[in-house]
Coordinates of C-alpha atoms in Angstrom, one line a residue:
M298 CA -2.6 27.4 8.4
A299 CA -3.5 24.2 5.8
G300 CA -3.2 25.6 3.4
E301 CA 0.6 26.4 4.9
I302 CA 0.8 23.4 5.9
S303 CA 0.0 21.6 2.4
A304 CA 3.3 24.3 0.9
A305 CA 5.9 22.6 2.4
L306 CA 4.5 18.5 2.7
H307 CA 4.7 20.2 -1.4
D308 CA 8.1 21.2 0.0
R309 CA 9.6 18.9 1.2
F310 CA 8.1 16.2 -1.5
R311 CA 9.5 17.9 -4.6
I312 CA 13.1 17.6 -2.6
E313 CA 13.2 14.2 -0.3
D314 CA 14.8 11.2 -2.4
H315 CA 13.6 9.1 -0.5
A316 CA 10.8 6.7 -2.4
R317 CA 9.0 4.9 1.5
V318 CA 8.6 9.3 2.3
C319 CA 7.9 10.8 -0.3
A320 CA 4.8 7.9 -1.0
S321 CA 4.0 9.6 3.3
L322 CA 4.4 13.3 1.3
V323 CA 2.0 12.2 -0.6
L324 CA -1.1 10.5 0.9
A325 CA -0.7 13.6 4.1
I326 CA -0.6 15.6 0.8
A327 CA -3.9 14.1 -0.2
Q328 CA -5.3 14.2 3.7
L329 CA -5.3 17.2 3.9
A330 CA -6.6 18.2 0.5
R331 CA -9.6 15.7 1.5
E332 CA -10.2 17.0 4.8
H333 CA -9.6 21.3 3.9
R334 CA -10.9 20.1 -0.4
H335 CA -7.7 20.9 -2.0
E336 CA -9.5 20.9 -5.5
D337 CA -5.9 20.9 -7.2
A338 CA -5.1 17.4 -5.0
A339 CA -6.3 14.9 -7.7
A340 CA -4.4 16.4 -10.5
F341 CA -1.4 15.9 -8.4
T342 CA -1.8 13.1 -7.7
R343 CA -3.2 11.9 -11.0
A344 CA 0.4 13.6 -12.9
L345 CA 1.9 11.1 -10.0
W346 CA 0.2 7.5 -10.5
S347 CA 0.9 8.0 -13.9
D348 CA 4.5 9.1 -14.2
P349 CA 6.5 5.9 -15.3
A350 CA 9.6 7.6 -14.0
R351 CA 8.7 7.5 -10.1
P352 CA 9.4 5.1 -8.6
A353 CA 6.4 2.1 -7.6
E354 CA 5.8 3.5 -3.8
V355 CA 5.5 6.7 -4.8
R356 CA 3.3 5.6 -7.8
V357 CA 1.1 2.7 -5.8
G358 CA 0.8 5.7 -2.8
A359 CA 0.0 8.7 -5.4
A360 CA -2.8 6.4 -6.7
L361 CA -3.8 5.9 -3.2
G362 CA -4.5 8.8 -2.5
W363 CA -6.3 9.3 -5.7
L364 CA -8.8 6.8 -5.0
C365 CA -9.8 8.5 -1.7
L366 CA -10.5 12.0 -3.6
V367 CA -12.4 11.3 -6.5
E368 CA -15.2 9.5 -6.6
D369 CA -14.5 8.9 -10.6
L370 CA -14.4 5.5 -11.6
V371 CA -11.2 3.6 -11.5
P372 CA -10.1 4.8 -15.5
D373 CA -7.6 1.4 -16.8
T374 CA -4.5 3.2 -16.4
L375 CA -4.9 3.0 -13.2
R376 CA -5.6 -1.0 -12.4
A377 CA -2.9 -0.9 -14.7
V378 CA -0.3 1.0 -12.9
L379 CA -1.3 -1.4 -10.3
A380 CA -0.5 -4.6 -11.2
A381 CA 2.3 -3.4 -12.9
C382 CA 3.9 -1.9 -9.3
A383 CA 2.2 -3.3 -6.0
T384 CA 3.6 -6.3 -5.7
P385 CA 4.3 -8.4 -3.1
E386 CA 7.7 -7.0 -2.6
L387 CA 6.5 -3.3 -2.7
D388 CA 3.8 -4.8 -0.5
R389 CA 6.3 -5.4 1.9
V390 CA 8.7 -2.5 2.0
M391 CA 5.6 -0.1 1.7
V392 CA 4.6 -1.7 5.5
S393 CA 7.2 0.9 7.3
V394 CA 4.5 3.7 5.9
P395 CA 3.0 5.0 8.3
W396 CA -0.7 5.4 6.5
L397 CA -1.3 2.1 4.9
G398 CA -0.3 0.4 8.5
R399 CA -3.5 3.1 9.8
V400 CA -6.1 1.6 7.6
D401 CA -4.2 -2.0 7.6
H402 CA -6.9 -3.1 9.8
D403 CA -6.1 -7.0 9.2
G404 CA -2.2 -7.0 8.5
A405 CA -2.8 -8.1 5.1
G406 CA -1.5 -5.6 3.5
L407 CA -1.4 -2.5 0.4
T408 CA -2.9 -6.0 -1.9
H409 CA -5.4 -6.1 0.6
I410 CA -6.5 -2.7 1.2
L411 CA -6.1 -1.9 -2.8
R412 CA -8.1 -5.2 -3.6
G413 CA -10.4 -3.8 -1.1
M414 CA -10.8 0.2 -2.9
L415 CA -11.2 -1.0 -6.6
D416 CA -13.9 -3.5 -5.6
P417 CA -17.7 -1.5 -5.3
D418 CA -17.6 -3.0 -2.0
P419 CA -18.7 -1.6 2.2
F420 CA -14.9 -0.6 2.3
R421 CA -14.7 1.3 -1.2
R422 CA -17.9 3.5 -0.4
S423 CA -16.0 4.0 3.6
V424 CA -13.6 5.1 0.9
A425 CA -15.7 7.6 -1.3
D426 CA -17.3 9.2 1.9
G427 CA -14.0 9.5 3.8
R428 CA -14.9 6.7 6.8
L429 CA -11.2 5.1 5.8
W430 CA -9.0 8.6 7.1
A431 CA -11.3 9.8 9.8
E432 CA -12.0 6.1 10.8
A433 CA -7.9 4.9 10.8
E434 CA -6.6 5.7 14.7
G435 CA -4.4 8.9 14.6
C436 CA -5.0 10.5 11.0
A437 CA -6.8 12.5 11.1
D438 CA -6.1 14.2 15.2
D439 CA -2.7 13.5 15.2
P440 CA 0.2 12.1 12.4
P441 CA 2.6 9.3 12.3
F442 CA 5.2 11.1 12.8

């Protein structure tokens, strides 16, 4: 069942032209992959965040997904992508992406989430061991759409 859902999300991603919807699809793919141990999702998200032709929303969504899927050190190339793409303007745009709203408990937005994920503190560790999505109300059992 998870494989069919993942395939459907990938199919929709390939034809979707709205950047925020694509970002949501990428985050859904990453969440499903994390829950069901789909090994190929890390490569998928990395390809998206490293592709300069992709919209900032997709690149940042893919970066967030990748950070939740791997325990690797954050590469300088990812930090550069986030430095270029994660702007206050993008922060305002991305507030409508359901997954970010589910983990942004204090209203600080994308910048706060990224800062927490990039720093080796308890927030980052909660991402690495899966608590970020698991504790975010509705994410695991009640998709936001």
